[in-house]
Coordinates of C-alpha atoms and ligand atoms in Angstrom, one line a residue:
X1 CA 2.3 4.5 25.8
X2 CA 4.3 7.4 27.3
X3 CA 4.2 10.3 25.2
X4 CA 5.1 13.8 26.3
X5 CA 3.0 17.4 25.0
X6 CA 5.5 17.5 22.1
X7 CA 7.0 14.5 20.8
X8 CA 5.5 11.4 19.6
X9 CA 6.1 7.5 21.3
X10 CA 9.9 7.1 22.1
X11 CA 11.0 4.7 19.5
X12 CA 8.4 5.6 16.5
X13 CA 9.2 4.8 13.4
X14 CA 9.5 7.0 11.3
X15 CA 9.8 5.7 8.2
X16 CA 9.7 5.7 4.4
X17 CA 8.3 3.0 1.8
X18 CA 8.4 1.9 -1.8
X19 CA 7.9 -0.9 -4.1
X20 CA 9.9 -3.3 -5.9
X21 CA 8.5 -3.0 -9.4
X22 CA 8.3 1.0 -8.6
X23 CA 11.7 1.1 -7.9
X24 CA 14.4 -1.9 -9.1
X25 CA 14.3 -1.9 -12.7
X26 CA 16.5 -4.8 -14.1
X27 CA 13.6 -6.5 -14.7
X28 CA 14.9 -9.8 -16.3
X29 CA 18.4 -9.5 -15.0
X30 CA 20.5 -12.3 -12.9
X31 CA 18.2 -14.7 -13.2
X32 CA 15.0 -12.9 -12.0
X33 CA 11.4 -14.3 -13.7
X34 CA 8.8 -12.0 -15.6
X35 CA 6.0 -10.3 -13.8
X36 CA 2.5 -9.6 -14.6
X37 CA 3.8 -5.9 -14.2
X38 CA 6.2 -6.8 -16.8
X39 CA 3.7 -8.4 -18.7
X40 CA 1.2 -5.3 -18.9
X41 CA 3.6 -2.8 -19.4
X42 CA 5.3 -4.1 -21.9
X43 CA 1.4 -4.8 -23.7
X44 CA 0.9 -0.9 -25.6
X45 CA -1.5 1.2 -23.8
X46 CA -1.5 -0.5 -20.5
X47 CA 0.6 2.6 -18.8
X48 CA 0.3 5.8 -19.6
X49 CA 3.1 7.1 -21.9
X50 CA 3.8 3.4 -22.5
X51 CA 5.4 3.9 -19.8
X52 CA 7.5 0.8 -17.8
X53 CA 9.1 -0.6 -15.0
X54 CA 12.9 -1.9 -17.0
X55 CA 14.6 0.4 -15.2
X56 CA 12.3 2.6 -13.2
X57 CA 15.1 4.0 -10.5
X58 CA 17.3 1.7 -11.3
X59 CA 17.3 0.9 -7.5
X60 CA 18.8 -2.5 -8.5
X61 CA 22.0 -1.3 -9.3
X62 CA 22.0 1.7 -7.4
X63 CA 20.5 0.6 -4.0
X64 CA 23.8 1.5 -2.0
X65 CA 23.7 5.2 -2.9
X66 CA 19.9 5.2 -2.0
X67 CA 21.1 3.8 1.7
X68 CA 23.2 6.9 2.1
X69 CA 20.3 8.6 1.1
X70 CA 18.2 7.0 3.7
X71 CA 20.6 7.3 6.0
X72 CA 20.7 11.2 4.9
X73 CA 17.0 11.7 6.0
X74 CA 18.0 9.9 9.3
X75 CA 15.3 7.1 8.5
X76 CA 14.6 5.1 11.5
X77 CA 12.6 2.0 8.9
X78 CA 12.4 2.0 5.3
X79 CA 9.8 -0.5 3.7
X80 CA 10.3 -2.4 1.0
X81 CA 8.9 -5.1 -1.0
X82 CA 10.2 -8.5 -2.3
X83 CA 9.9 -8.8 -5.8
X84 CA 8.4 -12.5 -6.0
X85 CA 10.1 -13.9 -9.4
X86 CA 13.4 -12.2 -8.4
X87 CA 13.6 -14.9 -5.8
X88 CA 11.0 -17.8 -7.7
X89 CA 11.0 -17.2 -11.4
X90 CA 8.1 -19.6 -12.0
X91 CA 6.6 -19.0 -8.8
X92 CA 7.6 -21.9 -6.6
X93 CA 10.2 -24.7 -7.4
X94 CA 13.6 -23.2 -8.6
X95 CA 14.9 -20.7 -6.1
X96 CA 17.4 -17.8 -7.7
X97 CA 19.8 -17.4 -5.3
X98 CA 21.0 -13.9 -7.0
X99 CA 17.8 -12.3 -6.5
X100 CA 17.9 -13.4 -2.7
X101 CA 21.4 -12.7 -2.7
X102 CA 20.2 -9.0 -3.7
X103 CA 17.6 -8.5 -0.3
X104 CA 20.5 -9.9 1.5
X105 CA 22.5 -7.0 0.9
X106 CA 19.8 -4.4 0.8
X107 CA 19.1 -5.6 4.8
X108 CA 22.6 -5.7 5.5
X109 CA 23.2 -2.7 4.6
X110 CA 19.9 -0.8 6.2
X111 CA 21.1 -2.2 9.6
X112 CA 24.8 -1.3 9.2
X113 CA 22.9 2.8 8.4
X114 CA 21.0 1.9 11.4
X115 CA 17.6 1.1 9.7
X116 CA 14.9 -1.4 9.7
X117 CA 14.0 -3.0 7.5
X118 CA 10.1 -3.3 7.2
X119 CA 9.3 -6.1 4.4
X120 CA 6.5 -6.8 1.9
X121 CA 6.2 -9.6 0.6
X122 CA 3.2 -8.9 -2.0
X123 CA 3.2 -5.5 -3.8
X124 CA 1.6 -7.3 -6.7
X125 CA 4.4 -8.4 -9.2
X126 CA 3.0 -11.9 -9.6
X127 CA 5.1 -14.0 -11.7
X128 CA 3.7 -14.2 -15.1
X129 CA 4.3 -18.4 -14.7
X130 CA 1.5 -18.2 -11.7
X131 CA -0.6 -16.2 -13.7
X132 CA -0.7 -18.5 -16.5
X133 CA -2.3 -21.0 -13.8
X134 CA -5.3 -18.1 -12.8
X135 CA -3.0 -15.9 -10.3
X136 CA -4.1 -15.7 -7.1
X137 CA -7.6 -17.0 -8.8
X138 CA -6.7 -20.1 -8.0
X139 CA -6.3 -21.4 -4.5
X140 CA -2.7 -23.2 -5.6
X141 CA -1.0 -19.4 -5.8
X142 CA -1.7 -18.8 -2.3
X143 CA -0.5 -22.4 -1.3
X144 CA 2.5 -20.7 -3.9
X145 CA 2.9 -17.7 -1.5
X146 CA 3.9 -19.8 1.4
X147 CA 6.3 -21.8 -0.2
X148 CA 7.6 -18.1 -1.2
X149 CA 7.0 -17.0 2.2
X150 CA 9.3 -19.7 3.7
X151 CA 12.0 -19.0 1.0
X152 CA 11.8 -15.5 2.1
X153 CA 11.7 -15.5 5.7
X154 CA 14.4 -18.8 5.8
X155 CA 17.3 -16.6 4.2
X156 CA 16.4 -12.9 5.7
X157 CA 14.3 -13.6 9.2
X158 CA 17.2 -13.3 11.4
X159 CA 17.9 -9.8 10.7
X160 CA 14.6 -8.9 9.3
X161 CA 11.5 -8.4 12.9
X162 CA 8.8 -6.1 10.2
X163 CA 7.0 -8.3 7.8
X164 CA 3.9 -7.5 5.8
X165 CA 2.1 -9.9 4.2
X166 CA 0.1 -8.3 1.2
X167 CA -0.3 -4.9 0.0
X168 CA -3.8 -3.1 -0.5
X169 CA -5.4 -6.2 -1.3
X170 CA -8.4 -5.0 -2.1
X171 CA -6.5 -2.2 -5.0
X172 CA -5.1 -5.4 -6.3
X173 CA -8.5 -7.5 -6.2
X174 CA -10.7 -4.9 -8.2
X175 CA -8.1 -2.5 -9.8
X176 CA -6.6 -5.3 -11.2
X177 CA -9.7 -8.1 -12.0
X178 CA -12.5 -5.6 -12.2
X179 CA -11.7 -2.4 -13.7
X180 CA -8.6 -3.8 -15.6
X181 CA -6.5 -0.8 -15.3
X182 CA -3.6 -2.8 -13.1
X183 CA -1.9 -6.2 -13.9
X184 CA -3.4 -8.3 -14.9
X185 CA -6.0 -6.3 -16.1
X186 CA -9.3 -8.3 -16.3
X187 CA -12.6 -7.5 -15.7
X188 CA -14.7 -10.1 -13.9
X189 CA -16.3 -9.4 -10.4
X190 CA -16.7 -12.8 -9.4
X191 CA -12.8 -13.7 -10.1
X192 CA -11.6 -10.8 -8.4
X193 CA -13.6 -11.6 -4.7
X194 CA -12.0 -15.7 -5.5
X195 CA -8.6 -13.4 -5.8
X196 CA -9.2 -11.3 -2.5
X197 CA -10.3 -14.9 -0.5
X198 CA -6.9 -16.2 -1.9
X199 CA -5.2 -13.4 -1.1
X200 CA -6.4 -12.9 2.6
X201 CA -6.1 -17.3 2.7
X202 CA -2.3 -16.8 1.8
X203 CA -2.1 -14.2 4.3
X204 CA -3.6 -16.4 7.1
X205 CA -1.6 -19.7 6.2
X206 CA 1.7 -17.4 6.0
X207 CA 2.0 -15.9 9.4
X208 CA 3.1 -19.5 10.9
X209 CA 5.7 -19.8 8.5
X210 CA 7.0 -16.2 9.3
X211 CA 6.8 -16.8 13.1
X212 CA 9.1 -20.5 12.9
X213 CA 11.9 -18.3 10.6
X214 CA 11.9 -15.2 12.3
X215 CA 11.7 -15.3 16.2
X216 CA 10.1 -12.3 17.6
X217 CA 8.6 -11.1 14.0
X218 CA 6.2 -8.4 14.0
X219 CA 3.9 -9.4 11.2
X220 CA 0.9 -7.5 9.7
X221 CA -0.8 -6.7 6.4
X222 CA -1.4 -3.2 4.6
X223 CA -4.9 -2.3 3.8
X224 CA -5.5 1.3 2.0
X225 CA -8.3 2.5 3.8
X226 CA -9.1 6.0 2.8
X227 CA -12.1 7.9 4.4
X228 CA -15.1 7.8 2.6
X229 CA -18.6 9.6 3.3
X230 CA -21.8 9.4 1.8
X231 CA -22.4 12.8 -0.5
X232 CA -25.1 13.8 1.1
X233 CA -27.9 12.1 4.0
X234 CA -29.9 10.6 1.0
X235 CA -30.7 6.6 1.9
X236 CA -29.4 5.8 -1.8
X237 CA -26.1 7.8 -1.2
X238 CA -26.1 6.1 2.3
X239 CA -26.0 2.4 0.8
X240 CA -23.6 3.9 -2.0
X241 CA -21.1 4.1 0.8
X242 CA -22.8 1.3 3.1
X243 CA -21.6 -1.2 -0.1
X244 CA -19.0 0.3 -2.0
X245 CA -16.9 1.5 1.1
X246 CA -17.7 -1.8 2.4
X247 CA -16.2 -3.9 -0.3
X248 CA -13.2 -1.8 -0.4
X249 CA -12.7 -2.5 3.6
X250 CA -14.7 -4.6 5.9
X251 CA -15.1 -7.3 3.2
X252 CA -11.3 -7.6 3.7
X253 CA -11.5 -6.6 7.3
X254 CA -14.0 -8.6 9.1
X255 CA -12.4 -11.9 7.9
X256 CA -9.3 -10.5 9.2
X257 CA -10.6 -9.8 12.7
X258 CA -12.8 -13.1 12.9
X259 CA -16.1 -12.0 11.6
X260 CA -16.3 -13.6 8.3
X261 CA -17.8 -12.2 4.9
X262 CA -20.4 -8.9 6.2
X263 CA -23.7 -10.6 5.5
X264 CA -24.7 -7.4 4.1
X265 CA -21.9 -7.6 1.4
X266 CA -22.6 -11.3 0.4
X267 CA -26.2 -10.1 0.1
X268 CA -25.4 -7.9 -1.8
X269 CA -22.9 -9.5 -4.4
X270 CA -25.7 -11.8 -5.1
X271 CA -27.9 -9.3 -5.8
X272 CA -25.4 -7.9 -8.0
X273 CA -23.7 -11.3 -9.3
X274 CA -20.8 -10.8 -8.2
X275 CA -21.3 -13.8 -6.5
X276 CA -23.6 -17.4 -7.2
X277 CA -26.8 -17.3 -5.6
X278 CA -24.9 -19.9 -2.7
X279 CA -22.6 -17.0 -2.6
X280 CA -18.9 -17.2 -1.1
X281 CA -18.7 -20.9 -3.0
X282 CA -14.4 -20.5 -2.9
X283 CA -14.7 -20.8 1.0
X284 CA -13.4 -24.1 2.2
X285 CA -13.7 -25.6 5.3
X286 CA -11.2 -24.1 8.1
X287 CA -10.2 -21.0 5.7
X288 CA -11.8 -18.2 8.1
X289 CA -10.1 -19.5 10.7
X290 CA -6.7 -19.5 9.5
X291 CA -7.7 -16.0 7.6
X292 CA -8.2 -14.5 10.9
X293 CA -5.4 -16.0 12.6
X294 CA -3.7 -13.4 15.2
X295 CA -1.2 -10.5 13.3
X296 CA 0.8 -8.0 15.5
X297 CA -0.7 -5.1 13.3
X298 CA -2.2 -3.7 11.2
X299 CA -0.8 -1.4 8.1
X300 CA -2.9 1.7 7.0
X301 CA -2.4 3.1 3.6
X302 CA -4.2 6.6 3.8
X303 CA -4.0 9.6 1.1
X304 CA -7.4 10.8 0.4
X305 CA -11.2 11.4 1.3
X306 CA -14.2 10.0 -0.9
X307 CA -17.5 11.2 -1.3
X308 CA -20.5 8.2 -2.5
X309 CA -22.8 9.3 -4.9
X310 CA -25.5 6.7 -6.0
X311 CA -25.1 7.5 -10.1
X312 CA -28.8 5.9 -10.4
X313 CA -30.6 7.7 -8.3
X314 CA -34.2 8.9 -8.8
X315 CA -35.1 12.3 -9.0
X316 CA -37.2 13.1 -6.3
X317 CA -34.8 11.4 -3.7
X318 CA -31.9 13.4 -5.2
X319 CA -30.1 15.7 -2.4
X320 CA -27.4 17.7 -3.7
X321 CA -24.3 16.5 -2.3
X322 CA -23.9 18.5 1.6
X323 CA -20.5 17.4 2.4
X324 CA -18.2 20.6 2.1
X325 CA -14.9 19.6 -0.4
X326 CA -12.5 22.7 -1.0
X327 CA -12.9 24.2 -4.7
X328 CA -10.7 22.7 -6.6
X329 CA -6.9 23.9 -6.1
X330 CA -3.6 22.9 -6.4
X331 CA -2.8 22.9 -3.1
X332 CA -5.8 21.1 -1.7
X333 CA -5.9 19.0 -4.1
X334 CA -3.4 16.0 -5.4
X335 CA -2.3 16.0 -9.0
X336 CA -3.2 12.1 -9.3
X337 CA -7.3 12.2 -10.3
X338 CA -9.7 13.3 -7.5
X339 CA -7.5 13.5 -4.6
X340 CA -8.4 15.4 -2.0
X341 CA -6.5 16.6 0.7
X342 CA -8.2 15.3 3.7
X343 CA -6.1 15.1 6.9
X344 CA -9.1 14.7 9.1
X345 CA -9.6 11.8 7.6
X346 CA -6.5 9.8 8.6
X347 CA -7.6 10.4 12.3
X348 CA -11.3 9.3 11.5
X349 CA -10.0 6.1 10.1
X350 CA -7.3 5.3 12.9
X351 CA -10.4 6.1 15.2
X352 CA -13.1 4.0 13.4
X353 CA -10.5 0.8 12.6
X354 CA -9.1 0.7 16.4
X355 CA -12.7 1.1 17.7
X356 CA -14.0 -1.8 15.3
X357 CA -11.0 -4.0 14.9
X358 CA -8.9 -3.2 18.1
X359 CA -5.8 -4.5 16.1
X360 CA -2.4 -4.4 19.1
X361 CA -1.4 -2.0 17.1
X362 CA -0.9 0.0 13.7
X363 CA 1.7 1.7 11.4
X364 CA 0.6 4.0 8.8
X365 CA 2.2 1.8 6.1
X366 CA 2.0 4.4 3.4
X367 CA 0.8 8.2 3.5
X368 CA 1.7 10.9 0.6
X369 CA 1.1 13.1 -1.9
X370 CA 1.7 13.8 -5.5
X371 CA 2.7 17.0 -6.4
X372 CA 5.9 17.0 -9.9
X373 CA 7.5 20.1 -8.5
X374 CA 11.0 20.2 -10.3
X375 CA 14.0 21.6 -9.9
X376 CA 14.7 25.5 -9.8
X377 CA 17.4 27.1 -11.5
X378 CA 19.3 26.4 -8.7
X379 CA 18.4 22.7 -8.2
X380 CA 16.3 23.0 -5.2
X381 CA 13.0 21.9 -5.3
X382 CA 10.4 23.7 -3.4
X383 CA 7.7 21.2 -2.7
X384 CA 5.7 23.1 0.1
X385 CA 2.4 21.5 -1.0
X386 CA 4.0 18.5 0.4
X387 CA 5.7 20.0 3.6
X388 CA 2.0 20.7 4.2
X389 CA 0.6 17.7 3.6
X390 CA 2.8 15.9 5.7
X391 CA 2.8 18.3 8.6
X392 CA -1.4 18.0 8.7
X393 CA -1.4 14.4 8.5
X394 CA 1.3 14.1 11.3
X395 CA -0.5 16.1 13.4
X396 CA -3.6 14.2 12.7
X397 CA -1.7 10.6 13.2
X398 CA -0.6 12.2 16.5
X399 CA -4.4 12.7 17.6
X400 CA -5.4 9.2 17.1
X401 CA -2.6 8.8 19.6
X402 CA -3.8 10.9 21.9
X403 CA -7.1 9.3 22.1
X404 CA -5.2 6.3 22.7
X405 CA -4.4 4.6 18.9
X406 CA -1.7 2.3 19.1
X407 CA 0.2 4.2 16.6
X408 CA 3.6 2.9 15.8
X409 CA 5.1 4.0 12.9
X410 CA 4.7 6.5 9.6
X411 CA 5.9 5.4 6.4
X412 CA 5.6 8.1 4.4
X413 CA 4.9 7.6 0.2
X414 CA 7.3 7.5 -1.1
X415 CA 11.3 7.8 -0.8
X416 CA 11.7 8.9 -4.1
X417 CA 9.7 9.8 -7.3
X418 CA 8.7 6.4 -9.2
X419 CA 6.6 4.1 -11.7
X420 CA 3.4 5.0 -10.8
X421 CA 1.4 1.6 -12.2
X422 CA -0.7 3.1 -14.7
X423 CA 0.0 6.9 -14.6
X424 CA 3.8 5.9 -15.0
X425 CA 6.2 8.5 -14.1
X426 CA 3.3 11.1 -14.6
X427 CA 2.9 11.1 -10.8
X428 CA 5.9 11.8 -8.1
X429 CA 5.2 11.3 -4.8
X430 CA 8.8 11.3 -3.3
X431 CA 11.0 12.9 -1.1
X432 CA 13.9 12.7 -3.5
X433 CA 13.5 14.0 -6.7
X434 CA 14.1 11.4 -9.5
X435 CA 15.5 12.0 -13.0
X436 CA 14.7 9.0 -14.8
X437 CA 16.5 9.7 -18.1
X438 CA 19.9 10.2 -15.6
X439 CA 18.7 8.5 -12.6
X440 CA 20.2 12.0 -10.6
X441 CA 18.6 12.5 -7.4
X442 CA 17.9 15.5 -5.7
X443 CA 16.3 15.8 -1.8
X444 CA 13.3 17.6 -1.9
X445 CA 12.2 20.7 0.3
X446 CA 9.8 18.1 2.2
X447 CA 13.3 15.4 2.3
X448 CA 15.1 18.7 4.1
X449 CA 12.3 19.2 6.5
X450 CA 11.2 15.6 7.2
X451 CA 14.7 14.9 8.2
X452 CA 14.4 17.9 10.9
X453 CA 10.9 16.0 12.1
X454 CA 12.7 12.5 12.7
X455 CA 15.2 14.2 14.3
X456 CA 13.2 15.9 16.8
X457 CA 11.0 13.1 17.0
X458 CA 7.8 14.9 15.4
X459 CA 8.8 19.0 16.7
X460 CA 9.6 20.3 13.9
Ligands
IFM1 O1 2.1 4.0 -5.5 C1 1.1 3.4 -4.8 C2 1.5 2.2 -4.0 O2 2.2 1.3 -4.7 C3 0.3 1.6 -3.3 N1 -0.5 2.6 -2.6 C4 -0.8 3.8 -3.2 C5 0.4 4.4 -3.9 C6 0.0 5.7 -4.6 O3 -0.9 5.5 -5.5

């Protein structure tokens, strides 16, 4: 990859992302199914402020004026998710030709601004219908997701190269089947590691179907992996992070790259019953091999560093935590709970997944902060914090190059202020400013000074 003292790969992409539930609103119009978004927000007390996703940014209706934005910014790639029941109410069966008729224009108009499209398919707005049947529980969703897939790819893979399978899998595993606080909120260990096997099965049987619609696709999935350290060199605070890093990654990971379930983790979930004592019981015959058929890369998801502290540890083994985190501030810390700022660790975790994995190559599929700095008197807002943030994690994303990452593209989180799942709008992460009672939008300091970065390919 030739890359010069000051400028980053000729042809990165630099890049922006979002979500469909985040962002769309018109949640049951023209024809489009319920979600299990839909479904928990509308349930009281599932989203802070009771919070909800029925109009969000309205980015529905108002998706042509968010282009120009784009377009504003210079955006080289936006990613952006399919909302599944927009497109398959139930789930499979009766396609809405509306809701496809809605991505249609959304790509066509990204190419005519000169911007590519980068497509998830999964940012976990299930249809309600498939839910009813166990969700990705049962091994029929993921069969559900190709059929969805195919849809998908048949009507947008000749203008559409970036597709991305699922989103955070793990996040939407456990967040969402363990500690209940996403859709569809339950709390059951052993459902949620049938959900991630159906999940990563769905992602495996998919990439076929993407590669027969859409010649020359470049097709991967988007794991958040953020950097995570045991507290301090205690052997309890070492298997702290040895399993509960692990489950967050490599158990999504090594099927990925051909390695099957870590032995330690199975061991592991046993112990903790997560799992039957013949432990991963939901693998069928042939499913590592289609999980771990070949992707073209791999999507990071980065924002924060973690520390592992075993809670149960004894006494006399108990080192105080070593690992030096800033006191807590608002600048090195995120608004959203516990977030450190940690740019080191995007490099470390480029570095330790191209070292383990060796995927052909990655894009940092999401990276961001939130900070809700508003509007002056004169309209501007003055997001520094962010400006900061992004300017350390370039620089860091530009390391991993230099020690040879195959680094192709930055998506940064997210275009514009949005429906942060359970925090609702408590949290703004964009570039553009959102007013959600007016649905104004206003580019943010950061928006200003990204725009100088793409233009300048990473100078400024
Ligand atoms: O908003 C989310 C996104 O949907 C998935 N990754 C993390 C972001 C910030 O929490």
């Amino acid at each position: 990859m030739a890359i010069s003292d000051a400028l980053f790969p000729d042809g990165f992409l630099w890049g922006a992302a979002t979500s469909a539930y985040q962002i769309e609103g018109a949640w049951d119009q023209d024809g489009k199914g319920e979600s299990i978004w839909d479904r928990f927000a509308h349930t009281p007390g599932k989203i802070s402020n009771n919070d909800t996703g029925d109009v969000a940014c309205d980015h529905y209706h108002r998706w042509a004026e968010d282009i120009e934005l784009m377009k504003w910014l210079g955006l080289k790639a936006y990613r952006f998710s399919i909302a599944w029941p927009r497109v398959l109410p139930n789930g499979r069966g009766k396609i809405n030709q509306a809701g496809l008729d809605f991505y249609d224009r959304l790509v066509d108009g990204l190419l005519q601004a000169g911007i590519t499209p980068m497509i998830t398919l999964f940012h976990w707005d299930l249809p309600q219908a498939l839910q009813e049947e166990g969700g990705f529980s049962a091994r029929s969703t993921a069969e559900a997701f190709v059929e969805y897939t195919g849809v998908a790819t048949r009507r947008l893979g000749d203008r559409v190269r970036h597709w991305i399978t699922h989103n955070e899998p793990s996040v939407y595993s456990f967040v969402g089947h363990v500690m209940g606080s996403h859709a569809p909120g339950l709390s059951d260990p052993y459902l949620a590691l049938r959900v991630a096997h159906h999940l990563l099965l769905s992602h495996g049987w998919s990439i076929p179907v993407i590669r027969a619609n859409c010649p020359g696709a470049e097709i991967g999935l988007a794991m958040n992996v953020n950097f995570n350290q045991p507290a301090s060199p205690s052997l309890y605070d070492h298997r702290a992070w040895q399993y509960g890093y692990g489950m967050w990654t490599r158990w999504f990971l090594d099927p990925l790259y051909g390695r099957h379930y870590p032995v330690d983790l199975v061991e592991h979930a046993i112990e903790k019953q997560m799992l039957p004592a013949e432990g991963t019981d939901f693998v069928a015959e042939g499913d590592l091999t289609a999980i771990a058929t070949p992707c073209d890369f791999l999507g990071v998801n980065y924002y924060t560093r973690q520390l592992a502290r075993d809670q149960d540890i004894p006494p006399e083994q108990n080192l105080a935590p070593t690992v030096f985190q800033a006191p807590k501030n608002d600048r090195d810390w995120q608004e959203m709970d516990d977030w450190e700022v940690y740019p080191d660790g995007l490099f470390n975790v480029l570095a330790w997944l191209y070292f383990e994995y060796q995927p052909k190559a990655f894009h940092i599929t999401e990276s961001g902060a939130s900070w809700s700095d508003s509007p002056d008197a004169t309209g501007r807002v003055r997001d520094n914090r962010r400006i900061d943030f992004l300017q350390q994690h370039f620089a860091a994303a530009r390391r991993a190059i230099q020690i040879g990452v195959p680094l192709k593209g930055y998506f940064v989180w997210s275009l514009m202020d949005n429906l942060e799942w359970g925090y609702g709008f408590s949290q703004r992460f964009g570039l553009i400013w959102v007013d959600f009672a007016t649905q104004q939008r206003i580019i943010k300091d950061s928006g200003h000074w990204y725009r100088r970065v793409i233009a300048t390919n990473g100078i400024a």
